[in-house]
Amino acid sequence: MNLPPLVQSFVLHFGEMGSRWGINRTVGQIYALLYVSPEPLNADQIVDSLGISRSNVSMSLRELQAWNLVLLKHLPDDRRDFFTTPDDVWQILRTLAEERKKREVDPTLSVLREILMQQPASDAERHAQERMAEMHGLIERLTTWYDDVKKLETDRLATLLTLGAKVTRLLEAKDKIVSLGRSKRNPDRA
Amino acid sequence: MNLPPLVQSFVLHFGEMGSRWGINRTVGQIYALLYVSPEPLNADQIVDSLGISRSNVSMSLRELQAWNLVLLKHLPDDRRDFFTTPDDVWQILRTLAEERKKREVDPTLSVLREILMQQPASDAERHAQERMAEMHGLIERLTTWYDDVKKLETDRLATLLTLGAKVTRLLEAKDKIVSLGRSKRNPDRA
DNA sequence: TTGTAATTTCAGTAACTACTGAAATAACTG
DNA sequence: CAGTTATTTCAGTAGTTACTGAAATTACAA
C-alpha cells in the first residue's frame, strides 16, 4: 500500500469496518480511497494505491456499482473507466439507506407478509403469528416514515435532524392550537 | 429441525438474513425461535428445535447476550437457564439501534476525529481531511439526533414516526408564528 | 482484418468463519 | 465429600468467502 499516512489510516479503517458493514475489506478500502481522492481514479491506480490484484479491483468495483455507491467517469481521449463517489455526503447517505433497506429490510417484510397470510394450525402457530404481526407492524411504521422522509430536500432533512426530539414539544403546542381552533368552531367534539 | 411450518419459515429466513445483518445463521435462527416462542426456552430445547450441536447453541446464546438481545430467566426448582426476547418490539428496536451504533458507527467516528486532529502534510492530505470532515459532520448530526430521539417514550416516538415529513409543514407554520411574535416585540430583526 | 489496451471471468487456493464432539469446568445435591 | 447435571471451552474440521493469476472477452485503432 502506497498512500499518504492520513489517507492510509482512513482506508485501513474502512477495510476493517467492511466486515461489520456487510461488505468486504477490499470493497471498503476502495470506497474509502475513492471518497477522499480529489480526482476520479482508474482501476490501475487503485491497484497501485492498495497493492491488490487487478481482478480483485475489478470485482470490487462491480460490487460498489451494484450498491450504486460509485460514479463512472470518462476523460476525453482515454477509454479507461474512472471512478468517484458523489461529492454530496447527504446523497451518499440516501443511497446507503436505500440499498440497505432493499437488502436487509424488504426481504423480511415480504416473508412476514407471506407467513401472516397463512392459517395457523395450532396454538403455537397462532402465538407465533401474533409476534410476527407485531414485528411486521413496527417495520412497516419505520419504512413508511423512511419513505416519507427520504423525499425531503437536504436542508429540510437537516432541519428535522437538528430539531430532533424538540419536535414533540412543538407537537404539544400544535395540539393545543388545533383543539382550541376546533373547540371554537365545533364546541361539541372536545 | 423440528418446528411448526410457520415458525420454521420464520426461523429459516432469519438464519438466511443473518449474514446480511452481520450475525451468523445460527444466531439468527435462535433469535427468531426465541422471539416467537410463547415461553422461555433452555439450551436443550433449542438444540432439539433447530437440530444443531449443544456447543453451538452455547456460543450463539453468548453472542446474543453480548448484543443484549436476549433475557435470561429462571424457573423455580430448575437450575437450567431459560432464554427469551423482550416482549416489546420497540424495546428490541432500541437495543438493536444502540448496539449497531456502538459497533458500526462509533469506531468510525473516533477514527475520523483522530485523523482530523493531525496536521496535513500535503495537498492530497488536506483534501482528504476536508472530505473526512464532511463525513464526520454528517455522522455527528445523525448521532446527535439519535441520542435525542432515543430518550423519547415509545408513544411519543410513534407519534413522531407517524408524522414523518409532515413535521416540516408544521415547522413552516411555527417559523411564521415565531417571526411574527419576534417582529412585534423586536421589529428590527426580521 | 490484426494488434493492442482495458476489462472481466473463473478455476484454484488462501484465509477466515462456523460448527462439532470431547473434555473441562462450574453449580448444585445428597 | 462424591456424584450428577448444566454449561463452557477449545482443538480440529467443515464450510464459506476473498483473492489471485491466467485465460478469455470486449472495445477500439491501424
Short mmCIF file of C-alpha atoms (C1' of nucleotides) in Angstrom, two decimals:
data_model
loop_
_atom_site.label_atom_id
_atom_site.label_comp_id
_atom_site.label_asym_id
_atom_site.label_seq_id
_atom_site.Cartn_x
_atom_site.Cartn_y
_atom_site.Cartn_z
CA MET A 1 0.00 0.00 0.00
CA ASN A 2 1.35 3.34 -1.08
CA LEU A 3 -0.61 6.29 0.29
CA PRO A 4 -0.18 9.44 2.39
CA PRO A 5 -0.37 8.46 6.09
CA LEU A 6 -3.69 10.14 6.87
CA VAL A 7 -5.33 8.62 3.83
CA GLN A 8 -3.89 5.24 4.69
CA SER A 9 -5.38 5.31 8.20
CA PHE A 10 -8.77 6.12 6.76
CA VAL A 11 -8.55 3.44 4.08
CA LEU A 12 -7.40 0.77 6.52
CA HIS A 13 -10.19 1.63 8.92
CA PHE A 14 -12.82 1.29 6.22
CA GLY A 15 -11.30 -2.01 5.31
CA GLU A 16 -11.57 -3.28 8.86
CA MET A 17 -15.10 -1.98 9.28
CA GLY A 18 -16.11 -3.52 5.97
CA SER A 19 -16.92 -6.85 7.54
CA ARG A 20 -19.15 -5.21 10.16
CA TRP A 21 -21.00 -3.33 7.44
CA GLY A 22 -21.65 -6.41 5.35
CA ILE A 23 -19.14 -5.60 2.64
CA ASN A 24 -15.62 -6.98 2.49
CA ARG A 25 -12.27 -5.47 3.24
CA THR A 26 -11.27 -4.64 -0.32
CA VAL A 27 -14.61 -3.07 -1.16
CA GLY A 28 -14.36 -0.92 1.95
CA GLN A 29 -10.83 0.18 1.15
CA ILE A 30 -11.63 1.06 -2.44
CA TYR A 31 -14.63 3.05 -1.38
CA ALA A 32 -12.63 4.98 1.19
CA LEU A 33 -9.90 5.68 -1.34
CA LEU A 34 -12.32 6.98 -3.94
CA TYR A 35 -14.11 9.04 -1.33
CA VAL A 36 -11.03 11.04 -0.35
CA SER A 37 -9.41 11.25 -3.78
CA PRO A 38 -9.55 14.70 -5.34
CA GLU A 39 -9.88 13.17 -8.81
CA PRO A 40 -11.57 10.05 -10.17
CA LEU A 41 -9.28 7.01 -10.22
CA ASN A 42 -8.92 4.19 -12.71
CA ALA A 43 -8.51 0.55 -11.81
CA ASP A 44 -4.72 0.52 -12.17
CA GLN A 45 -4.35 3.49 -9.88
CA ILE A 46 -6.37 1.60 -7.29
CA VAL A 47 -4.17 -1.45 -7.76
CA ASP A 48 -1.08 0.69 -7.14
CA SER A 49 -2.53 2.53 -4.17
CA LEU A 50 -3.84 -0.53 -2.34
CA GLY A 51 -1.44 -3.21 -3.52
CA ILE A 52 -4.09 -5.73 -4.51
CA SER A 53 -4.68 -7.69 -7.69
CA ARG A 54 -6.23 -6.21 -10.76
CA SER A 55 -9.01 -8.81 -10.76
CA ASN A 56 -9.89 -8.08 -7.17
CA VAL A 57 -10.27 -4.40 -8.06
CA SER A 58 -12.49 -5.30 -10.96
CA MET A 59 -14.78 -7.46 -8.84
CA SER A 60 -14.92 -4.96 -6.01
CA LEU A 61 -15.77 -2.08 -8.30
CA ARG A 62 -18.55 -4.19 -9.70
CA GLU A 63 -19.82 -4.72 -6.17
CA LEU A 64 -19.70 -0.98 -5.46
CA GLN A 65 -21.61 -0.33 -8.65
CA ALA A 66 -24.27 -2.82 -7.59
CA TRP A 67 -24.64 -0.73 -4.44
CA ASN A 68 -24.85 2.48 -6.52
CA LEU A 69 -22.06 3.87 -4.40
CA VAL A 70 -19.68 4.92 -7.18
CA LEU A 71 -19.90 7.05 -10.27
CA LEU A 72 -18.27 6.15 -13.54
CA LYS A 73 -16.41 8.96 -15.34
CA HIS A 74 -14.61 9.20 -18.65
CA LEU A 75 -11.81 11.51 -19.70
CA PRO A 76 -11.52 12.73 -23.30
CA ASP A 77 -9.26 10.54 -25.46
CA ASP A 78 -8.94 7.91 -22.75
CA ARG A 79 -11.06 4.84 -22.81
CA ARG A 80 -10.29 3.66 -19.32
CA ASP A 81 -13.03 3.84 -16.69
CA PHE A 82 -12.52 6.32 -13.87
CA PHE A 83 -14.43 6.05 -10.61
CA THR A 84 -15.54 8.52 -7.95
CA THR A 85 -18.08 8.86 -5.20
CA PRO A 86 -20.73 11.59 -5.19
CA ASP A 87 -19.50 14.88 -3.72
CA ASP A 88 -22.53 15.30 -1.52
CA VAL A 89 -22.40 13.23 1.66
CA TRP A 90 -26.15 13.53 2.07
CA GLN A 91 -26.58 11.89 -1.29
CA ILE A 92 -24.29 9.11 -0.20
CA LEU A 93 -26.34 8.64 2.94
CA ARG A 94 -29.53 8.38 0.92
CA THR A 95 -28.08 5.77 -1.37
CA LEU A 96 -26.74 3.79 1.55
CA ALA A 97 -30.09 3.86 3.32
CA GLU A 98 -31.93 2.86 0.18
CA GLU A 99 -29.67 -0.07 -0.59
CA ARG A 100 -29.54 -1.35 2.94
CA LYS A 101 -33.29 -1.20 3.18
CA LYS A 102 -33.56 -3.13 -0.06
CA ARG A 103 -31.18 -5.85 1.12
CA GLU A 104 -31.80 -6.01 4.85
CA VAL A 105 -35.39 -4.99 5.43
CA ASP A 106 -37.57 -5.58 2.39
CA PRO A 107 -36.99 -9.35 2.18
CA THR A 108 -38.03 -9.75 5.81
CA LEU A 109 -41.10 -7.63 5.28
CA SER A 110 -42.23 -9.83 2.43
CA VAL A 111 -41.53 -13.07 4.27
CA LEU A 112 -43.54 -11.77 7.21
CA ARG A 113 -46.43 -10.81 4.95
CA GLU A 114 -46.43 -14.26 3.39
CA ILE A 115 -46.46 -16.07 6.70
CA LEU A 116 -49.16 -13.82 8.09
CA MET A 117 -51.43 -14.75 5.17
CA GLN A 118 -51.43 -18.38 6.23
CA GLN A 119 -53.88 -20.13 8.52
CA PRO A 120 -52.31 -21.11 11.85
CA ALA A 121 -52.71 -24.83 12.58
CA SER A 122 -52.01 -24.79 16.32
CA ASP A 123 -51.76 -22.58 19.36
CA ALA A 124 -48.01 -22.34 18.86
CA GLU A 125 -48.51 -21.08 15.33
CA ARG A 126 -51.20 -18.68 16.43
CA HIS A 127 -48.90 -17.18 19.02
CA ALA A 128 -46.00 -17.03 16.58
CA GLN A 129 -48.17 -15.18 14.10
CA GLU A 130 -49.12 -12.63 16.72
CA ARG A 131 -45.46 -11.95 17.41
CA MET A 132 -44.70 -11.70 13.72
CA ALA A 133 -47.61 -9.29 13.30
CA GLU A 134 -46.03 -7.03 15.93
CA MET A 135 -42.72 -7.14 14.16
CA HIS A 136 -44.38 -6.53 10.83
CA GLY A 137 -46.26 -3.57 12.22
CA LEU A 138 -43.12 -1.98 13.57
CA ILE A 139 -41.14 -2.46 10.39
CA GLU A 140 -43.97 -1.05 8.31
CA ARG A 141 -44.13 2.02 10.50
CA LEU A 142 -40.43 2.56 10.14
CA THR A 143 -40.37 2.08 6.39
CA THR A 144 -43.38 4.33 5.91
CA TRP A 145 -41.59 7.01 7.88
CA TYR A 146 -38.46 6.45 5.84
CA ASP A 147 -40.31 6.64 2.51
CA ASP A 148 -41.81 9.88 3.70
CA VAL A 149 -38.64 11.48 4.98
CA LYS A 150 -36.42 10.49 2.09
CA LYS A 151 -38.41 12.75 -0.21
CA LEU A 152 -37.36 15.86 1.71
CA GLU A 153 -34.73 18.13 0.25
CA THR A 154 -31.48 18.07 2.12
CA ASP A 155 -31.87 21.31 4.03
CA ARG A 156 -35.30 20.32 5.29
CA LEU A 157 -33.94 16.99 6.36
CA ALA A 158 -31.09 18.77 8.13
CA THR A 159 -33.57 20.98 9.96
CA LEU A 160 -35.56 17.96 11.01
CA LEU A 161 -32.43 16.32 12.38
CA THR A 162 -31.31 19.41 14.24
CA LEU A 163 -34.70 19.71 15.79
CA GLY A 164 -34.72 16.09 16.90
CA ALA A 165 -36.85 15.38 19.91
CA LYS A 166 -37.73 19.04 20.28
CA VAL A 167 -40.38 18.34 17.68
CA THR A 168 -42.56 16.67 20.27
CA ARG A 169 -42.73 19.86 22.29
CA LEU A 170 -43.80 21.59 19.12
CA LEU A 171 -46.41 18.91 18.67
CA GLU A 172 -47.93 19.57 22.04
CA ALA A 173 -48.17 23.24 21.17
CA LYS A 174 -49.81 22.36 17.87
CA ASP A 175 -52.29 20.06 19.59
CA LYS A 176 -53.37 22.87 21.83
CA ILE A 177 -53.77 25.31 18.99
CA VAL A 178 -55.68 22.84 16.87
CA SER A 179 -58.02 21.71 19.63
CA LEU A 180 -58.55 25.34 20.54
CA GLY A 181 -59.45 26.17 16.99
CA ARG A 182 -61.74 23.16 16.84
CA SER A 183 -63.48 23.92 20.08
CA LYS A 184 -64.33 27.41 18.86
CA ARG A 185 -65.85 26.24 15.61
CA ASN A 186 -67.17 22.93 16.87
CA PRO A 187 -67.69 23.03 20.60
CA ASP A 188 -69.24 19.54 20.78
CA ARG A 189 -66.18 17.43 19.95
CA ALA A 190 -63.55 18.05 22.62
CA MET B 1 -35.21 -29.13 12.60
CA ASN B 2 -38.50 -29.89 14.28
CA LEU B 3 -40.90 -26.97 14.27
CA PRO B 4 -44.40 -25.97 13.17
CA PRO B 5 -44.23 -24.94 9.47
CA LEU B 6 -44.94 -21.24 10.01
CA VAL B 7 -42.34 -21.00 12.72
CA GLN B 8 -39.86 -22.91 10.60
CA SER B 9 -40.23 -20.47 7.69
CA PHE B 10 -39.59 -17.57 10.02
CA VAL B 11 -36.60 -19.22 11.66
CA LEU B 12 -35.05 -20.20 8.35
CA HIS B 13 -35.49 -16.72 6.99
CA PHE B 14 -33.75 -15.15 9.98
CA GLY B 15 -30.98 -17.66 9.51
CA GLU B 16 -30.52 -16.67 5.88
CA MET B 17 -30.69 -12.96 6.66
CA GLY B 18 -28.22 -13.39 9.49
CA SER B 19 -25.23 -12.99 7.23
CA ARG B 20 -26.62 -9.74 5.77
CA TRP B 21 -27.16 -8.40 9.26
CA GLY B 22 -23.66 -9.16 10.45
CA ILE B 23 -24.61 -12.08 12.65
CA ASN B 24 -24.41 -15.71 11.61
CA ARG B 25 -27.03 -18.22 10.63
CA THR B 26 -27.32 -19.99 13.96
CA VAL B 27 -27.53 -16.77 15.93
CA GLY B 28 -30.28 -15.56 13.62
CA GLN B 29 -32.23 -18.78 13.93
CA ILE B 30 -32.00 -18.91 17.70
CA TYR B 31 -33.12 -15.32 17.97
CA ALA B 32 -36.10 -15.94 15.70
CA LEU B 33 -37.05 -19.04 17.65
CA LEU B 34 -36.92 -17.26 21.00
CA TYR B 35 -38.82 -14.33 19.58
CA VAL B 36 -41.86 -16.39 18.58
CA SER B 37 -41.81 -18.86 21.47
CA PRO B 38 -44.62 -18.34 23.97
CA GLU B 39 -42.33 -19.44 26.80
CA PRO B 40 -38.62 -19.05 27.51
CA LEU B 41 -36.51 -21.92 26.15
CA ASN B 42 -33.47 -23.67 27.56
CA ALA B 43 -30.45 -24.69 25.57
CA ASP B 44 -31.53 -28.29 25.04
CA GLN B 45 -34.90 -27.23 23.72
CA ILE B 46 -33.09 -25.05 21.20
CA VAL B 47 -30.85 -27.97 20.26
CA ASP B 48 -33.94 -30.13 19.64
CA SER B 49 -35.85 -27.45 17.73
CA LEU B 50 -33.02 -26.45 15.42
CA GLY B 51 -31.03 -29.67 15.20
CA ILE B 52 -27.65 -28.13 15.94
CA SER B 53 -24.95 -29.00 18.45
CA ARG B 54 -25.15 -28.11 22.07
CA SER B 55 -21.90 -26.19 21.94
CA ASN B 56 -23.08 -24.13 19.00
CA VAL B 57 -26.15 -23.15 20.99
CA SER B 58 -23.99 -22.17 23.91
CA MET B 59 -21.74 -19.95 21.82
CA SER B 60 -24.62 -18.39 19.94
CA LEU B 61 -26.51 -17.56 23.12
CA ARG B 62 -23.38 -15.93 24.39
CA GLU B 63 -23.27 -13.84 21.24
CA LEU B 64 -26.91 -12.84 21.66
CA GLN B 65 -26.20 -11.86 25.23
CA ALA B 66 -23.30 -9.70 24.08
CA TRP B 67 -25.82 -7.91 21.88
CA ASN B 68 -28.26 -7.56 24.80
CA LEU B 69 -30.88 -9.17 22.63
CA VAL B 70 -31.98 -11.94 24.99
CA LEU B 71 -33.19 -12.13 28.56
CA LEU B 72 -32.15 -14.82 30.96
CA LYS B 73 -34.95 -16.36 33.06
CA HIS B 74 -35.04 -18.94 35.80
CA LEU B 75 -37.84 -21.24 36.81
CA PRO B 76 -38.30 -22.28 40.44
CA ASP B 77 -36.55 -25.56 41.30
CA ASP B 78 -34.79 -25.72 37.96
CA ARG B 79 -31.25 -24.58 37.61
CA ARG B 80 -31.14 -24.50 33.85
CA ASP B 81 -31.01 -21.15 32.06
CA PHE B 82 -34.05 -20.18 30.05
CA PHE B 83 -33.92 -17.51 27.37
CA THR B 84 -36.45 -15.10 25.89
CA THR B 85 -36.56 -11.85 23.98
CA PRO B 86 -38.25 -8.75 25.38
CA ASP B 87 -42.00 -8.64 24.73
CA ASP B 88 -41.91 -5.09 23.49
CA VAL B 89 -40.75 -4.77 19.89
CA TRP B 90 -39.91 -1.11 20.43
CA GLN B 91 -37.53 -2.12 23.15
CA ILE B 92 -35.93 -4.59 20.79
CA LEU B 93 -35.56 -1.87 18.20
CA ARG B 94 -33.86 0.42 20.70
CA THR B 95 -31.39 -2.26 21.71
CA LEU B 96 -30.65 -3.09 18.13
CA ALA B 97 -30.05 0.55 17.25
CA GLU B 98 -27.84 1.07 20.26
CA GLU B 99 -25.68 -1.97 19.60
CA ARG B 100 -25.34 -1.33 15.91
CA LYS B 101 -24.32 2.23 16.59
CA LYS B 102 -21.75 1.04 19.08
CA ARG B 103 -20.25 -1.46 16.64
CA GLU B 104 -20.74 0.19 13.27
CA VAL B 105 -20.68 3.93 13.83
CA ASP B 106 -18.78 4.88 16.96
CA PRO B 107 -15.44 3.36 15.90
CA THR B 108 -15.55 5.30 12.65
CA LEU B 109 -16.41 8.49 14.44
CA SER B 110 -13.39 8.16 16.70
CA VAL B 111 -11.03 7.28 13.86
CA LEU B 112 -12.26 10.34 11.98
CA ARG B 113 -11.72 12.55 14.99
CA GLU B 114 -8.19 11.25 15.42
CA ILE B 115 -7.27 11.81 11.81
CA LEU B 116 -8.79 15.28 11.79
CA MET B 117 -6.57 16.26 14.73
CA GLN B 118 -3.44 15.72 12.67
CA GLN B 119 -1.58 18.23 10.56
CA PRO B 120 -1.89 17.54 6.82
CA ALA B 121 1.50 17.23 5.13
CA SER B 122 0.42 17.70 1.51
CA ASP B 123 -2.39 18.92 -0.72
CA ALA B 124 -3.65 15.36 -1.02
CA GLU B 125 -3.89 15.08 2.76
CA ARG B 126 -5.50 18.48 3.04
CA HIS B 127 -8.18 17.48 0.57
CA ALA B 128 -8.69 14.11 2.23
CA GLN B 129 -9.17 15.81 5.59
CA GLU B 130 -11.81 18.11 4.12
CA ARG B 131 -13.73 15.11 2.86
CA MET B 132 -13.39 13.37 6.19
CA ALA B 133 -14.61 16.50 7.95
CA GLU B 134 -17.77 16.38 5.83
CA MET B 135 -18.32 12.77 6.72
CA HIS B 136 -17.63 13.45 10.35
CA GLY B 137 -20.08 16.33 10.36
CA LEU B 138 -22.83 14.22 8.89
CA ILE B 139 -22.31 11.33 11.27
CA GLU B 140 -22.27 13.65 14.25
CA ARG B 141 -25.52 15.22 13.16
CA LEU B 142 -27.10 11.81 12.84
CA THR B 143 -25.86 10.53 16.17
CA THR B 144 -26.89 13.71 17.96
CA TRP B 145 -30.35 13.29 16.53
CA TYR B 146 -30.36 9.66 17.55
CA ASP B 147 -29.24 10.42 21.10
CA ASP B 148 -32.01 12.93 21.31
CA VAL B 149 -34.77 10.77 19.90
CA LYS B 150 -33.90 7.63 21.80
CA LYS B 151 -34.85 9.34 25.05
CA LEU B 152 -38.48 9.69 23.97
CA GLU B 153 -41.06 7.37 25.42
CA THR B 154 -42.45 4.92 22.94
CA ASP B 155 -45.74 6.63 22.23
CA ARG B 156 -44.04 9.95 21.52
CA LEU B 157 -41.63 8.20 19.22
CA ALA B 158 -44.55 6.53 17.49
CA THR B 159 -46.22 9.91 17.01
CA LEU B 160 -43.04 11.31 15.57
CA LEU B 161 -42.83 8.45 13.11
CA THR B 162 -46.44 8.70 12.06
CA LEU B 163 -46.00 12.36 11.46
CA GLY B 164 -42.91 11.84 9.34
CA ALA B 165 -42.25 14.52 6.79
CA LYS B 166 -45.43 16.34 7.73
CA VAL B 167 -43.38 17.85 10.53
CA THR B 168 -41.72 20.21 8.11
CA ARG B 169 -45.06 21.74 7.24
CA LEU B 170 -45.59 22.25 10.91
CA LEU B 171 -42.18 23.82 11.07
CA GLU B 172 -43.03 26.39 8.46
CA ALA B 173 -46.11 27.30 10.45
CA LYS B 174 -44.00 27.60 13.57
CA ASP B 175 -41.49 29.81 11.76
CA LYS B 176 -44.23 32.17 10.77
CA ILE B 177 -45.64 32.35 14.25
CA VAL B 178 -42.25 32.83 15.83
CA SER B 179 -41.09 35.50 13.39
CA LEU B 180 -44.43 37.20 13.80
CA GLY B 181 -44.00 37.20 17.56
CA ARG B 182 -40.46 38.48 17.20
CA SER B 183 -41.36 41.24 14.79
CA LYS B 184 -43.94 42.58 17.22
CA ARG B 185 -41.56 42.71 20.16
CA ASN B 186 -38.41 43.37 18.18
CA PRO B 187 -39.23 44.94 14.82
CA ASP B 188 -35.59 45.46 13.82
CA ARG B 189 -34.51 41.83 13.32
CA ALA B 190 -36.66 40.39 10.52
"C1'" DT C 1 -8.67 -7.90 -40.66
"C1'" DT C 2 -4.74 -7.90 -36.97
"C1'" DG C 3 -2.97 -5.86 -33.00
"C1'" DT C 4 -3.27 -3.72 -28.63
"C1'" DA C 5 -5.12 -1.97 -24.41
"C1'" DA C 6 -8.86 -2.35 -20.96
"C1'" DT C 7 -11.65 -5.18 -18.52
"C1'" DT C 8 -13.90 -9.42 -16.94
"C1'" DT C 9 -14.27 -14.18 -15.87
"C1'" DC C 10 -13.08 -18.10 -13.47
"C1'" DA C 11 -10.62 -22.19 -11.54
"C1'" DG C 12 -7.74 -22.83 -7.89
"C1'" DT C 13 -6.09 -21.58 -3.43
"C1'" DA C 14 -5.58 -18.86 0.71
"C1'" DA C 15 -7.81 -17.00 4.59
"C1'" DC C 16 -11.45 -16.85 7.53
"C1'" DT C 17 -15.70 -18.16 9.98
"C1'" DA C 18 -18.93 -21.52 11.74
"C1'" DC C 19 -19.72 -25.75 13.85
"C1'" DT C 20 -18.93 -30.14 16.21
"C1'" DG C 21 -17.63 -33.56 19.76
"C1'" DA C 22 -14.85 -34.35 23.53
"C1'" DA C 23 -13.02 -32.71 27.60
"C1'" DA C 24 -13.02 -29.35 31.25
"C1'" DT C 25 -15.29 -26.52 34.42
"C1'" DA C 26 -18.99 -24.83 37.28
"C1'" DA C 27 -23.00 -25.38 40.12
"C1'" DC C 28 -25.61 -27.75 42.65
"C1'" DT C 29 -27.45 -32.25 45.66
"C1'" DG C 30 -27.48 -35.80 48.97
"C1'" DC D 1 -17.21 -35.12 50.17
"C1'" DA D 2 -18.66 -37.93 45.65
"C1'" DG D 3 -22.00 -37.84 42.24
"C1'" DT D 4 -24.93 -35.60 38.98
"C1'" DT D 5 -26.43 -32.09 35.88
"C1'" DA D 6 -25.69 -27.75 33.36
"C1'" DT D 7 -22.72 -25.09 30.85
"C1'" DT D 8 -18.41 -23.60 28.63
"C1'" DT D 9 -14.17 -24.14 26.28
"C1'" DC D 10 -11.46 -25.46 22.62
"C1'" DA D 11 -8.86 -28.16 19.08
"C1'" DG D 12 -9.96 -29.86 14.88
"C1'" DT D 13 -12.62 -29.78 10.72
"C1'" DA D 14 -16.24 -28.45 7.53
"C1'" DG D 15 -17.96 -24.82 5.01
"C1'" DT D 16 -17.73 -20.26 3.15
"C1'" DT D 17 -15.83 -16.17 1.35
"C1'" DA D 18 -11.99 -13.45 -0.52
"C1'" DC D 19 -8.30 -13.12 -3.59
"C1'" DT D 20 -5.01 -14.20 -7.27
"C1'" DG D 21 -3.05 -15.21 -11.87
"C1'" DA D 22 -4.02 -16.86 -16.23
"C1'" DA D 23 -7.07 -17.02 -19.91
"C1'" DA D 24 -10.98 -15.06 -22.25
"C1'" DT D 25 -13.63 -11.27 -23.77
"C1'" DT D 26 -14.56 -6.61 -25.22
"C1'" DA D 27 -13.59 -2.31 -27.47
"C1'" DC D 28 -11.27 0.22 -30.11
"C1'" DA D 29 -7.18 1.57 -33.68
"C1'" DA D 30 -4.29 0.98 -37.54
#
